[in-house]
Structure formats: C-alpha cells, structure tokens
Coordinates of C-alpha atoms in Angstrom, one line a residue:
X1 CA 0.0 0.0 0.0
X2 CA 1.5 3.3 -0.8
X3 CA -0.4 5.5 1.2
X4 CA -4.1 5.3 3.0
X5 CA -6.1 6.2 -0.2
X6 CA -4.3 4.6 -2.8
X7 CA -3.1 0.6 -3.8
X8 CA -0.8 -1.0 -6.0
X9 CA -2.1 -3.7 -7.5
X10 CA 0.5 -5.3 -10.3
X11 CA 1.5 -2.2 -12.4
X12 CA -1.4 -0.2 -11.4
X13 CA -2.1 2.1 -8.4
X14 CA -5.8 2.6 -7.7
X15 CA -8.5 3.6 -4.9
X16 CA -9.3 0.9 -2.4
X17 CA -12.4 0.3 -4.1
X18 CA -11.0 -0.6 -7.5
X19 CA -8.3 -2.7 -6.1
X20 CA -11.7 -5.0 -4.7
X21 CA -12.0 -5.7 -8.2
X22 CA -9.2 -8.2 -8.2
X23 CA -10.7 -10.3 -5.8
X24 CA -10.6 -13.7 -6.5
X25 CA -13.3 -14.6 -3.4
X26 CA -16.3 -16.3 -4.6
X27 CA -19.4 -15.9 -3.4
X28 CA -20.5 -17.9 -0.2
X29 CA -23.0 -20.4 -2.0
X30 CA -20.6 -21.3 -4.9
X31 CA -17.9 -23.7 -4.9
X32 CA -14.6 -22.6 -6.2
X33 CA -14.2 -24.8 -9.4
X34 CA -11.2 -23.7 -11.3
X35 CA -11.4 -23.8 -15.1
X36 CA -8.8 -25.6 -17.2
X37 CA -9.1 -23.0 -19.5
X38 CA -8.1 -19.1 -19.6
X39 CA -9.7 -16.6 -21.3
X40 CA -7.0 -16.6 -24.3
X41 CA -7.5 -20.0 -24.5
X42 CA -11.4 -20.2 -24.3
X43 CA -11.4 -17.2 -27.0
X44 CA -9.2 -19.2 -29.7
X45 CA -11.7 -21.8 -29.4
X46 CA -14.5 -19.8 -29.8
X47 CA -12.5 -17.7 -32.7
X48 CA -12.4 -21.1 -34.8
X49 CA -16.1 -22.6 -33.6
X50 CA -18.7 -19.6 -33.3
X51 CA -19.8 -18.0 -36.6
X52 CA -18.4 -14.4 -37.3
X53 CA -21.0 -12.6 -37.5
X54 CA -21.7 -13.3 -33.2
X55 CA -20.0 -10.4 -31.5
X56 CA -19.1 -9.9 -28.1
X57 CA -18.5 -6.4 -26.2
X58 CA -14.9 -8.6 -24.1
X59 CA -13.0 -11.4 -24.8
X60 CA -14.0 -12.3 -20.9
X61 CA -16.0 -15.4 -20.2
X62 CA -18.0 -15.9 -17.0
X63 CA -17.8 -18.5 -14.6
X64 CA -20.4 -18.0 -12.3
X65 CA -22.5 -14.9 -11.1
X66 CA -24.4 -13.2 -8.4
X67 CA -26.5 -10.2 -8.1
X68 CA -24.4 -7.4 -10.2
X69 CA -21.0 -9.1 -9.8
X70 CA -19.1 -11.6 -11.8
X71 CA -16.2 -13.9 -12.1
X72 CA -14.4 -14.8 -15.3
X73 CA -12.6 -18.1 -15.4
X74 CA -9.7 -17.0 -14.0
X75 CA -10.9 -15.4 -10.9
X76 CA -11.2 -12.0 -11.5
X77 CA -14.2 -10.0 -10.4
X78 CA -16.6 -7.7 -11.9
X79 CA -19.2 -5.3 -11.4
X80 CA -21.9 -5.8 -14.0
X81 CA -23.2 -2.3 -15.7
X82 CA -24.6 -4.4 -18.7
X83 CA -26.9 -7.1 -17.4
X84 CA -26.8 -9.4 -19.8
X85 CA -27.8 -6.5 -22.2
X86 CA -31.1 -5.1 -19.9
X87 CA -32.3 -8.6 -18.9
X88 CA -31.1 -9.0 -15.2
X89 CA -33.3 -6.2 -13.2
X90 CA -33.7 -8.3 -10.5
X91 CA -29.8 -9.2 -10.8
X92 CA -28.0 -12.2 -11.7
X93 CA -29.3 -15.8 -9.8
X94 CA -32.0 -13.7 -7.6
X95 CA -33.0 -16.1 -4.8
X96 CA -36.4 -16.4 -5.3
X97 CA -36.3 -16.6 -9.1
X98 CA -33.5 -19.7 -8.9
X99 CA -36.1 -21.2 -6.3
X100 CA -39.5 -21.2 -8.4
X101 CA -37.1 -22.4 -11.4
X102 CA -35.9 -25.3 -9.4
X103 CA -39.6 -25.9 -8.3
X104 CA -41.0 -25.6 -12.0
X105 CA -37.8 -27.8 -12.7
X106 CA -39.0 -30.7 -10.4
X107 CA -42.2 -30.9 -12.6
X108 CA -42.2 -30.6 -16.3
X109 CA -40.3 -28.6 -18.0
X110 CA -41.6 -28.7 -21.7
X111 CA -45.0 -29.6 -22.9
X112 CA -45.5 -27.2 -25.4
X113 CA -48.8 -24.6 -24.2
X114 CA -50.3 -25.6 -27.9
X115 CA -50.0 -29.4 -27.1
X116 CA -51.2 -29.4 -23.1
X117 CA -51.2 -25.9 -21.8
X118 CA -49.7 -25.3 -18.1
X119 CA -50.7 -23.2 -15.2
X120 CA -48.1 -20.7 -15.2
X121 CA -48.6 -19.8 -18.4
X122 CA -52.4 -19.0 -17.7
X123 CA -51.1 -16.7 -14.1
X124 CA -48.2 -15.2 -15.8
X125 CA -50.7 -13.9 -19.0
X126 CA -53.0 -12.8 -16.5
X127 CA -50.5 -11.2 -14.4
X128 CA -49.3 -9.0 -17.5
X129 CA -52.8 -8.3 -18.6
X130 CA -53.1 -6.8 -14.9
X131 CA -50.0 -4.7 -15.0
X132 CA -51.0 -3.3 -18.8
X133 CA -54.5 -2.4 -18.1
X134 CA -53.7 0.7 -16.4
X135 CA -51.3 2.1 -19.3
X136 CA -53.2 0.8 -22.3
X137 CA -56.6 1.8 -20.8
X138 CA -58.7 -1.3 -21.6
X139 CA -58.8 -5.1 -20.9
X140 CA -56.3 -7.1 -22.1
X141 CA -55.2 -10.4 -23.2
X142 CA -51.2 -11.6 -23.7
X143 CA -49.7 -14.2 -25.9
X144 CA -45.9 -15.7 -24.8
X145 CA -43.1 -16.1 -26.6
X146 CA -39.4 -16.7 -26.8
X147 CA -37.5 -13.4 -27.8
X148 CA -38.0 -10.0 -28.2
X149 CA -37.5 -9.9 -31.8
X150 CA -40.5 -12.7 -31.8
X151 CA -42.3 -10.2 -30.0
X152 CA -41.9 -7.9 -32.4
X153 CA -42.6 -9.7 -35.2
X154 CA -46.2 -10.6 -33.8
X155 CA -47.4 -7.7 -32.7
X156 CA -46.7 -6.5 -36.8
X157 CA -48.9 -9.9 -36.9
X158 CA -51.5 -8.8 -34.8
X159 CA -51.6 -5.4 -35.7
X160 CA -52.2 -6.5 -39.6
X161 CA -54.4 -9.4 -38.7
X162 CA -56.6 -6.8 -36.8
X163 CA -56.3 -3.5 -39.2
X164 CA -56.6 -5.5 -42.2
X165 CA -53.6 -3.1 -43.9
X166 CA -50.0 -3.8 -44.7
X167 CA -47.8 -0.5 -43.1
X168 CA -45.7 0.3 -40.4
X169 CA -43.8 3.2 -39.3
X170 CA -41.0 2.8 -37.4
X171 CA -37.8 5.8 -36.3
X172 CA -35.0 6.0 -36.6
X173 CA -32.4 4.7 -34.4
X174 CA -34.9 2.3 -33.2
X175 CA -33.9 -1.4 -32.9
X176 CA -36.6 -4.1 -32.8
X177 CA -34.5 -7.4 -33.5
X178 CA -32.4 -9.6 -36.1
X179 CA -35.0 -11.4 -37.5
X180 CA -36.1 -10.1 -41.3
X181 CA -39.5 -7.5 -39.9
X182 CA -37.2 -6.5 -36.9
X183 CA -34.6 -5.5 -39.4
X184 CA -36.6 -3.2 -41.4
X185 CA -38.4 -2.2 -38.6
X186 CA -34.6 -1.3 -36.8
X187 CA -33.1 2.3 -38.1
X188 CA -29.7 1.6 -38.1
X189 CA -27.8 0.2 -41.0
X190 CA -24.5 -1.0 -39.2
X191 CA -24.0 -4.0 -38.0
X192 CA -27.9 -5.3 -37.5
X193 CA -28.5 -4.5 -41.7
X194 CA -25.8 -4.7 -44.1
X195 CA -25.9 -7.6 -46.5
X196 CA -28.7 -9.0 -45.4
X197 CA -31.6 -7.3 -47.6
X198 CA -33.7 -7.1 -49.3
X199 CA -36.0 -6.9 -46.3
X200 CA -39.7 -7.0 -46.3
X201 CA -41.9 -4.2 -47.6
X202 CA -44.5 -1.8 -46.3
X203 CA -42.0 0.1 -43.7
X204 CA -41.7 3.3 -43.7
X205 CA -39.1 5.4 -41.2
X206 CA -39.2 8.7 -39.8
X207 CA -36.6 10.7 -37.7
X208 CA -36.9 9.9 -33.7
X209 CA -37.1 13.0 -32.3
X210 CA -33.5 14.4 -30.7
X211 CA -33.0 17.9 -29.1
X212 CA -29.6 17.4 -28.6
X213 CA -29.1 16.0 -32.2
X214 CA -30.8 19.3 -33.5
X215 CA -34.0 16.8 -34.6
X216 CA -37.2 19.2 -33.5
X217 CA -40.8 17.3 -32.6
X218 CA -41.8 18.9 -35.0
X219 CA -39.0 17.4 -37.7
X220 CA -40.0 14.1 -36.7
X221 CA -43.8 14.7 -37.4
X222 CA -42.8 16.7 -40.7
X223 CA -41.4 13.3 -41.5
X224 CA -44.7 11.1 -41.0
X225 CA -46.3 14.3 -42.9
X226 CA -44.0 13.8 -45.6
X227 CA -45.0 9.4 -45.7
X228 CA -48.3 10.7 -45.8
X229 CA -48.4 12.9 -48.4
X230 CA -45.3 11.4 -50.8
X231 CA -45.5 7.3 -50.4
X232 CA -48.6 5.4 -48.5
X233 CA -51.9 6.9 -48.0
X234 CA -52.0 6.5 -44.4
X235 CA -55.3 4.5 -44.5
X236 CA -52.8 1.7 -45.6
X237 CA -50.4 2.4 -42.4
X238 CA -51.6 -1.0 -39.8
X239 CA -49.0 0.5 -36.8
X240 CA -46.2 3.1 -35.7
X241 CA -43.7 1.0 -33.6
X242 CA -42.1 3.0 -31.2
X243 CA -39.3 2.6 -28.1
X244 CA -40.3 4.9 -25.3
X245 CA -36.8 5.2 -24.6
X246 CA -34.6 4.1 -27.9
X247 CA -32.3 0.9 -25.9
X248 CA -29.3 0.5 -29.0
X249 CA -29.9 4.2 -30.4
X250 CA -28.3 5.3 -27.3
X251 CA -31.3 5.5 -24.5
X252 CA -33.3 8.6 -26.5
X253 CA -36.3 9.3 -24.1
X254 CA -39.2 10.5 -26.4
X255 CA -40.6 13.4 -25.9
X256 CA -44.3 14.0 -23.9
X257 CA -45.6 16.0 -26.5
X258 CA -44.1 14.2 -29.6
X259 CA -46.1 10.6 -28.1
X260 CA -49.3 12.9 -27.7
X261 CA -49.1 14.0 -31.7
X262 CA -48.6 10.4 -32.3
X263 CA -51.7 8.6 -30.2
X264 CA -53.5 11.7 -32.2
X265 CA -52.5 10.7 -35.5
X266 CA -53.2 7.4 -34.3
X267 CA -56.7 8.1 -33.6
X268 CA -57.3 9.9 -37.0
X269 CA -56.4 7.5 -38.8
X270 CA -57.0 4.3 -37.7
X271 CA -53.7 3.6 -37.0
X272 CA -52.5 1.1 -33.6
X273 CA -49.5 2.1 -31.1
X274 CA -47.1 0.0 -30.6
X275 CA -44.7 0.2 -27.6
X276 CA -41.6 -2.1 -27.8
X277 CA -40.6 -2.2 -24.3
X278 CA -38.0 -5.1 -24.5
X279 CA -35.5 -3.3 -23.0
X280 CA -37.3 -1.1 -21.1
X281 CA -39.8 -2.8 -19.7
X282 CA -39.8 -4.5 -15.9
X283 CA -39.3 -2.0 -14.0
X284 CA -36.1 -0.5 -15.9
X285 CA -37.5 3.3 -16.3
X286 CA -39.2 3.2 -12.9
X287 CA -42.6 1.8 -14.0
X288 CA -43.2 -1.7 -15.2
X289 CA -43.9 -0.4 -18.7
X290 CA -41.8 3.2 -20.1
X291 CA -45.1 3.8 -21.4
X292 CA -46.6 4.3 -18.4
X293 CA -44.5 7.6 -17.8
X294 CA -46.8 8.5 -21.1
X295 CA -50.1 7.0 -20.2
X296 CA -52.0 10.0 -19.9
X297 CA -51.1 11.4 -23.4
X298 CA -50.0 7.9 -25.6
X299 CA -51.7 4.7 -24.1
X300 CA -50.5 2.0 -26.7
X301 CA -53.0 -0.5 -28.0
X302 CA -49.8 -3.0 -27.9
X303 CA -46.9 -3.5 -25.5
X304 CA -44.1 -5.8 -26.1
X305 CA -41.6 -7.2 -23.6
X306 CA -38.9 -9.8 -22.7
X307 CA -35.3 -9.4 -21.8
X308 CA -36.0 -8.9 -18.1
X309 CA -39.1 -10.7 -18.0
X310 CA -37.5 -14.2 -17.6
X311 CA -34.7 -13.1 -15.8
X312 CA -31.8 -15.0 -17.7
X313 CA -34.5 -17.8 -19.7
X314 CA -35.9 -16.6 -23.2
X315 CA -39.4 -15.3 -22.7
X316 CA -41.0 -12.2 -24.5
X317 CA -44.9 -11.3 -24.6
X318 CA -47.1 -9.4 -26.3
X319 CA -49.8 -7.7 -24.1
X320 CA -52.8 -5.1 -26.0
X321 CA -56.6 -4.4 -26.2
X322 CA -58.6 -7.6 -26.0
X323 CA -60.2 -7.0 -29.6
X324 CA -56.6 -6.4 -31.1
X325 CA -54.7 -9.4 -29.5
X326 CA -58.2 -12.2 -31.0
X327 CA -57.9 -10.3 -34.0
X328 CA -55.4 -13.7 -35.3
X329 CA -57.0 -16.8 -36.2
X330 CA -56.4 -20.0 -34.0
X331 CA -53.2 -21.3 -35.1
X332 CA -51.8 -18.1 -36.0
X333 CA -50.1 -17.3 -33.4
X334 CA -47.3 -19.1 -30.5
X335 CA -44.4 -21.3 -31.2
X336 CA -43.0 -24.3 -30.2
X337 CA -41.2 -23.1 -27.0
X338 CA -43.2 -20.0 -26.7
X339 CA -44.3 -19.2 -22.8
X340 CA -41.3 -22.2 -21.9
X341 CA -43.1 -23.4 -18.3
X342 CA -39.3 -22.5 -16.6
X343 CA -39.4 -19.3 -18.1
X344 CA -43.3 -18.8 -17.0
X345 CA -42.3 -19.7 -13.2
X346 CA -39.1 -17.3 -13.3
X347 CA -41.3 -14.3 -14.5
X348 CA -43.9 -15.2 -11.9
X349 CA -40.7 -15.0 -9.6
X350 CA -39.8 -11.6 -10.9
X351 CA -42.9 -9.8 -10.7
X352 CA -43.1 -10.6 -7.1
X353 CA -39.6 -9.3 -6.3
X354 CA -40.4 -6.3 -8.3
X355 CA -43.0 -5.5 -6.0
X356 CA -42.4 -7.1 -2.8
X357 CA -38.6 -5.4 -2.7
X358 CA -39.4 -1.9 -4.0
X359 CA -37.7 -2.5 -7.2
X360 CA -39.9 0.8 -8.7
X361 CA -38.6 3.3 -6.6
X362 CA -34.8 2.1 -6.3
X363 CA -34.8 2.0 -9.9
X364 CA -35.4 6.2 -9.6
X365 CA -33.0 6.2 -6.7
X366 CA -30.1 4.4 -9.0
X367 CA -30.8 6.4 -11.8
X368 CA -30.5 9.8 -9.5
X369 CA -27.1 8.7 -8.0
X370 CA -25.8 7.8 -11.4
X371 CA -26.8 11.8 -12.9
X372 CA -25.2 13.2 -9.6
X373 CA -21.9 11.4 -10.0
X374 CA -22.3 11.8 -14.3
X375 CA -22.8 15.7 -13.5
X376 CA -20.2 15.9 -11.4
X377 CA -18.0 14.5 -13.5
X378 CA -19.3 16.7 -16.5
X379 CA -18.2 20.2 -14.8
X380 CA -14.5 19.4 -16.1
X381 CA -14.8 19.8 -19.9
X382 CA -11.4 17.6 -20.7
X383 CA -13.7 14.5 -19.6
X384 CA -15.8 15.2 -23.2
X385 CA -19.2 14.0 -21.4
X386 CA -22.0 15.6 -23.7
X387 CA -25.4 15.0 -23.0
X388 CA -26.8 12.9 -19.7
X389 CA -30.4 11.3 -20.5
X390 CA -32.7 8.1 -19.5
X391 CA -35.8 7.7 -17.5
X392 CA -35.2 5.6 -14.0
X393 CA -32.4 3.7 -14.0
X394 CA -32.3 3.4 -18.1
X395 CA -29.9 6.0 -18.1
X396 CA -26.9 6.9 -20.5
X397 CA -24.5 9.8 -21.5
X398 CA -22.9 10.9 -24.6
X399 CA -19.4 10.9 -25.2
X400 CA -17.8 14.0 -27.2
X401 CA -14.8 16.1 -28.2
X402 CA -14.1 18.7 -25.7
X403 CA -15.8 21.6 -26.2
X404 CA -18.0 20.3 -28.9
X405 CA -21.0 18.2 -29.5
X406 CA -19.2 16.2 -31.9
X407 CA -19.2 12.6 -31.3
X408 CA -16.3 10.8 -30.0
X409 CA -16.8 7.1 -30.8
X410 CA -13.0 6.0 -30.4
X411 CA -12.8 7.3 -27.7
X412 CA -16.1 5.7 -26.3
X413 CA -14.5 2.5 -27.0
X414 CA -11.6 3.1 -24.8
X415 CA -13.4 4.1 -22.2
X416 CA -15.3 0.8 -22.2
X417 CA -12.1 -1.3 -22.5
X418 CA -10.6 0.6 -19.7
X419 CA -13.4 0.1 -17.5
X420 CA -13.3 -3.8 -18.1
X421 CA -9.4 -3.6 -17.4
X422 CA -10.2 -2.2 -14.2
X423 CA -13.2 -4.4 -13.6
X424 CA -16.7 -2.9 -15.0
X425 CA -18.4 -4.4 -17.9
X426 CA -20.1 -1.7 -19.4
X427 CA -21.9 -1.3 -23.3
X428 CA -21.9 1.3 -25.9
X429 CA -24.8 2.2 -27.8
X430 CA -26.2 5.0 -30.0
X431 CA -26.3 6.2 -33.7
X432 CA -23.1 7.5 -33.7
X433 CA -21.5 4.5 -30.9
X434 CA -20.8 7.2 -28.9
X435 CA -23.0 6.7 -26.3
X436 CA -22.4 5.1 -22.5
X437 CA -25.2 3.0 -21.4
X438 CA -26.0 1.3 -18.2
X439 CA -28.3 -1.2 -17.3
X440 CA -26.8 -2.2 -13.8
X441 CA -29.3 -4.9 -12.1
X442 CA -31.4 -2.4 -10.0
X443 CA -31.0 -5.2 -7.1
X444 CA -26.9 -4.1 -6.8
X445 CA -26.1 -3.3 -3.3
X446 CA -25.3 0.3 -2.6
X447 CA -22.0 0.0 -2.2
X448 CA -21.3 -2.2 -5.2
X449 CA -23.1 0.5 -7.5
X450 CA -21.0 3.1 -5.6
X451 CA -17.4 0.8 -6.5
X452 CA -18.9 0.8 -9.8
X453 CA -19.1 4.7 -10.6
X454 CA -16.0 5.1 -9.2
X455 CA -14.3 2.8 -11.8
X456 CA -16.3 4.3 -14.7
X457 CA -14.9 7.4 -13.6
X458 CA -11.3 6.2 -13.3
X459 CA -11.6 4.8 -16.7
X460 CA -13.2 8.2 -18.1
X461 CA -9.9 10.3 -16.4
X462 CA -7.6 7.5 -18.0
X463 CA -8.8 7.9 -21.1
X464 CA -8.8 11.9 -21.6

C-alpha cells in the first residue's frame, strides 16, 4: 500500500475500491471450481467454432454470477453495468427466481402450451394483462413467446391481422430485432442490416425525435407528414412502432408532446400504437412499462416485452386491447417453445420481487445517483461527457470532443475497454457508438453500484 487512499495492484495504483475488483473470493454459496481453460484460451476456441458474424462487447467469459457481480474463469471479479444487455433487473441468480425455477424444474419442463397448456402460463398472462390495463386503458389479453424480436414480429402480426392493412412506421435509431421485420423495422444500417436485404416491404421510417441531435418534434412529425403525403396513403399504415426510450440508439427518451401528436394521429387515422418495451420494460425506467410515464397522453393498444421478463430464460410477450390481440386466427399465433413453463415460473418469480422489494422506486434512486456522479463528473470539460439522458435507471450519457458536441466514438471504445481492465463491464450504444449505457441490475447493493461509478470514472480520467 503506498499510502491510506491509494493501492498498488501489479503495475497499477488505484483507490481501495477498485483494487476490490481483483478479488478472487467467490461468493458464499458457490464452490470454487477452477477452469482448465483461460480466457486466451477459451477465445481461440471460440475464434475457430462460433460463426463471425456473433460479437461480443470482451473477450471475458463468466464462470459463475451473483447479483451485479461476476467472475471470469480465472478469478477475477466484476461489477456488472450491462446485465446481460437489460435482462437482469432483479440481478444475476435472484434467490427467489433460482427457487421457483428449481420448483418448475422438479415438474415438467416442456410440454409445449399448444400441445397441453400449463398453469403458469395461464397466471403469468394474466399477471401482465393486470399490469397493462392501467397504461393501455382497456382489458387485455397476452400471448408468450421466446425473444424480443418474436415479440416484435407478432405484434406487426397482430396489428395487420386486426387493421386489415400492410404498413408500419417505425424511427430512426430504433432497434426491434435480427430477424427479417425486426430489421426493417430497426433504423440503423450497421451492424444489424448490411448484407442482409432485401427486407420485407411496407416500412416506412421517420426521424426519432433528438433535441440534442438538432432533430425538432416537429421534424419528426414533418417526416410522417412527408409518408403521408409522398408514399402510403396513411389509411394503408396498420402501426407506428415506437421505443419509449430508444435501448441500442443510445437510450433517447421521447418526448411528452411528440407521443401525444402520435396517439393523435393514431386516432385519426385508424392507425395502432405500438410500444416495444423489451429493453425497457420490468421495472427499468421506474414503472413496469416506459409507457406508463406517457399513459396519460400515448396509451399503446400494444406492448411488447422480454429481456428482463425471464430473468436470464428466453421469454417475450405481447400484451394489447382484447379485440386487437383475437384479431389472429387459432393457429396463427405461439411457437413451439413459446411461454417455456421454466421461463413462465421465473417471471412469476420476478414480478413478485419487483413489487415485494421496491424494485420501482430504487430504480429512480439508481438512476438519480448515477446523474449526480455523471454531472459531477461533467463540470470538467477535458472528460468530453456531452449530453446525460434516461428515465429511472435506463440512463446513459454521450461521449464527445471537448468543447464540442461532436461525437467521440473512439474514444467511447476506450473508455469501455478501460473500464473492463479495471473491472466494470459496461456497453456502448447510440447512432453514432458514442454513447455510454448502463443497465446495472437495479438489485446491486449500494456500495457495489458506488465501486462501480467510481471505476467508470477512473476509466473516463484515464482515457482523456
């Protein structure tokens, strides 16, 4: 130790707290099990087995997990800011969730719901109908599935099936999935389109609206204008997709008065809502749904969810208006592993930890510390922090060129690898991959969160 506030660890000398990160303690309920293979080791293998076109934010591999921590395979610890990409709220192997999949385990764990349907299937759809009544202002009925792009890809389904009429709207910067519709739904050529078209018709993209971008409400609306009046009558338009909060074009909150202008248009012309909540959704913004933060102005005649919803298994849903969601014939609609009965039991799980541990309000309380320590760290210019945004603890911040609003998307990059040399996963996101996301599990433990910020900002002084 060199002095009271600082540590030498290897070549390094950091704060107490970041030295923590080079732990090698597991936690209490795991065994230690050493691997027989490093990370260099497991990443050649991968390199010559895994197709290409797979990317991965580290060349880390877990071992084992708890809460908002990690271990790779060769012992070192890590404080989680990405949670498995939004879909560990209630944190990584929550108590309660391992112990209803162990119970669901114990019983069956495939039958397929379209073969011989299982209970939590039936509580977890009315569960969901429950918690979407409120935003969407009307009874309900859901349909499980698997992924969020599957999600998506129905409620296009549903939303035709019921309107009778082939278009969508979508924005840009919105992401809504791999598959072919959530590509040309998703407003962002590189990596999700290139080479892959041509995608299917009927979608039409308008401008998401971005203050801090110099895009106006009333740009974006010029834009649906513009569809309109130049390329589909809109008595041909079935939907307008919309995320609440953008989660890959870098955590963009729309604007109160730009969903109003929407659900208007909406009602003029016939048209359905659509909220893709897959990142957002469970409890990520504060509210179950993002939309709910727009309820009173935009209440969506379909929601879609997943990510956090299963809590590590693949589940999504769609949830909407009674008379939408029967709009599709029997048969239309599910999938062979859709509503999975593991999957069911762990978002049955999660919805009780969301409300029986206050998971609502200590997602406000993360995403206030994280703007206090973000703002802090934005009064020196020569960090190049641009513009903090988010709703709850769906919250993100720009990085830029001093002085400027110019993106800085090298830079970004280095500030992420940094961070994982010093022991924080964190992603980048945005149009321009300038952007620093975090979707910490909202369960971390204060002083955990509080390690983490301090090794983001290490990584952001490092990197100046």
């Amino acid at each position: 130790m060199l002095s009271s506030k600082k540590i030498l660890v290897g070549d390094r000398v950091v704060s107490p707290r970041v030295a923590r990160v080079f732990s090698t303690a597991l936690p209490d309920d795991l065994p230690s099990i050493p691997s027989k293979n490093s990370n260099e080791e497991l990443w050649k293998r991968r390199d010559a087995a895994v197709a290409r076109g797979v990317g991965s934010a580290t060349k880390l591999f877990v071992d084992h997990a708890k809460n908002a921590e990690m271990w790779d395979v060769e012992g070192k610890r890590y404080i989680d800011f990405s949670g498995g990409i939004g879909v560990l709220n209630t944190g990584h192997r929550h108590p309660k969730v391992v112990a209803a999949i162990e119970q669901q385990l114990s019983r069956v764990i495939h039958s397929c719901v379209q073969v011989m349907p299982y209970e939590p299937y039936v509580e977890l759809a009315e569960r969901l109908n429950a918690l979407a009544e409120g935003p969407i202002g009307a009874p309900t009925k859901s349909l499980l599935l698997s992924t969020g792009a599957e999600a998506v890809e129905n409620s296009i389904k549903i939303a035709r099936a019921y309107t009778h009429r082939p278009g969508v709207i979508s924005f840009s910067g919105g992401f809504h999935g791999r598959t072919m519709m959530g590509m040309a739904l998703t407003g962002k050529v590189i990596p999700y389109k290139k080479g892959f078209g041509p995608f299917p018709s009927e979608v039409y993209h308008a401008r998401f609206p971005h203050a801090y971008r110099g895009i106006s409400v009333k740009d974006s609306l010029d834009d649906i204008a513009h569809i309109f009046r130049s390329v589909i009558d809109p008595t041909r338009i079935a939907a307008i997709i919309i995320e609440p909060v953008q989660g890959e074009g870098g955590f963009t909150v729309a604007p109160p008065e730009f969903m109003r202008a929407l659900r208007d248009l909406a009602n003029q012309h016939g048209i359905l809502i659509i909220s893709d909540e897959v990142q957002s959704g469970f409890a990520r913004t504060g509210r179950f749904f993002a939309i709910e933060h727009y309820q009173d102005v935009c209440p969506p005649d379909l929601i879609t969810t997943a990510k956090s919803i299963g809590g590590g298994l693949p589940l999504a849903a769609v949830v909407g208006r009674k008379e939408v969601i029967d709009a599709a014939e029997p048969g239309g609609l599910g999938g062979t592993y859709a509503g999975n009965p593991l999957a069911c039991a762990a978002a049955n799980a999660i919805i009780d930890v969301i409300k029986e541990e206050d998971i609502l309000s200590r997602s406000d309380k993360i995403g206030e510390r994280f703007r206090h320590r973000i703002d802090v760290l934005t009064e020196d210019s020569s960090n190049g922090i641009g513009e903090v945004r988010g709703l709850g603890s769906m919250v993100a911040f720009e990085i830029v060129r001093p002085g400027t609003h110019d993106p800085d998307p090298e830079r970004t990059k280095a500030v992420v690898a940094r961070a994982a040399d010093l022991g924080l996963i964190l992603l980048s996101c945005g149009v321009h991959g300038n952007t620093i996301r975090v979707l910490v599990p909202i369960t971390v433990e204060d002083n955990i969160f509080g390690e983490g910020m301090d090794i983001l900002a290490e990584a952001i002084k490092q990197t100046r």
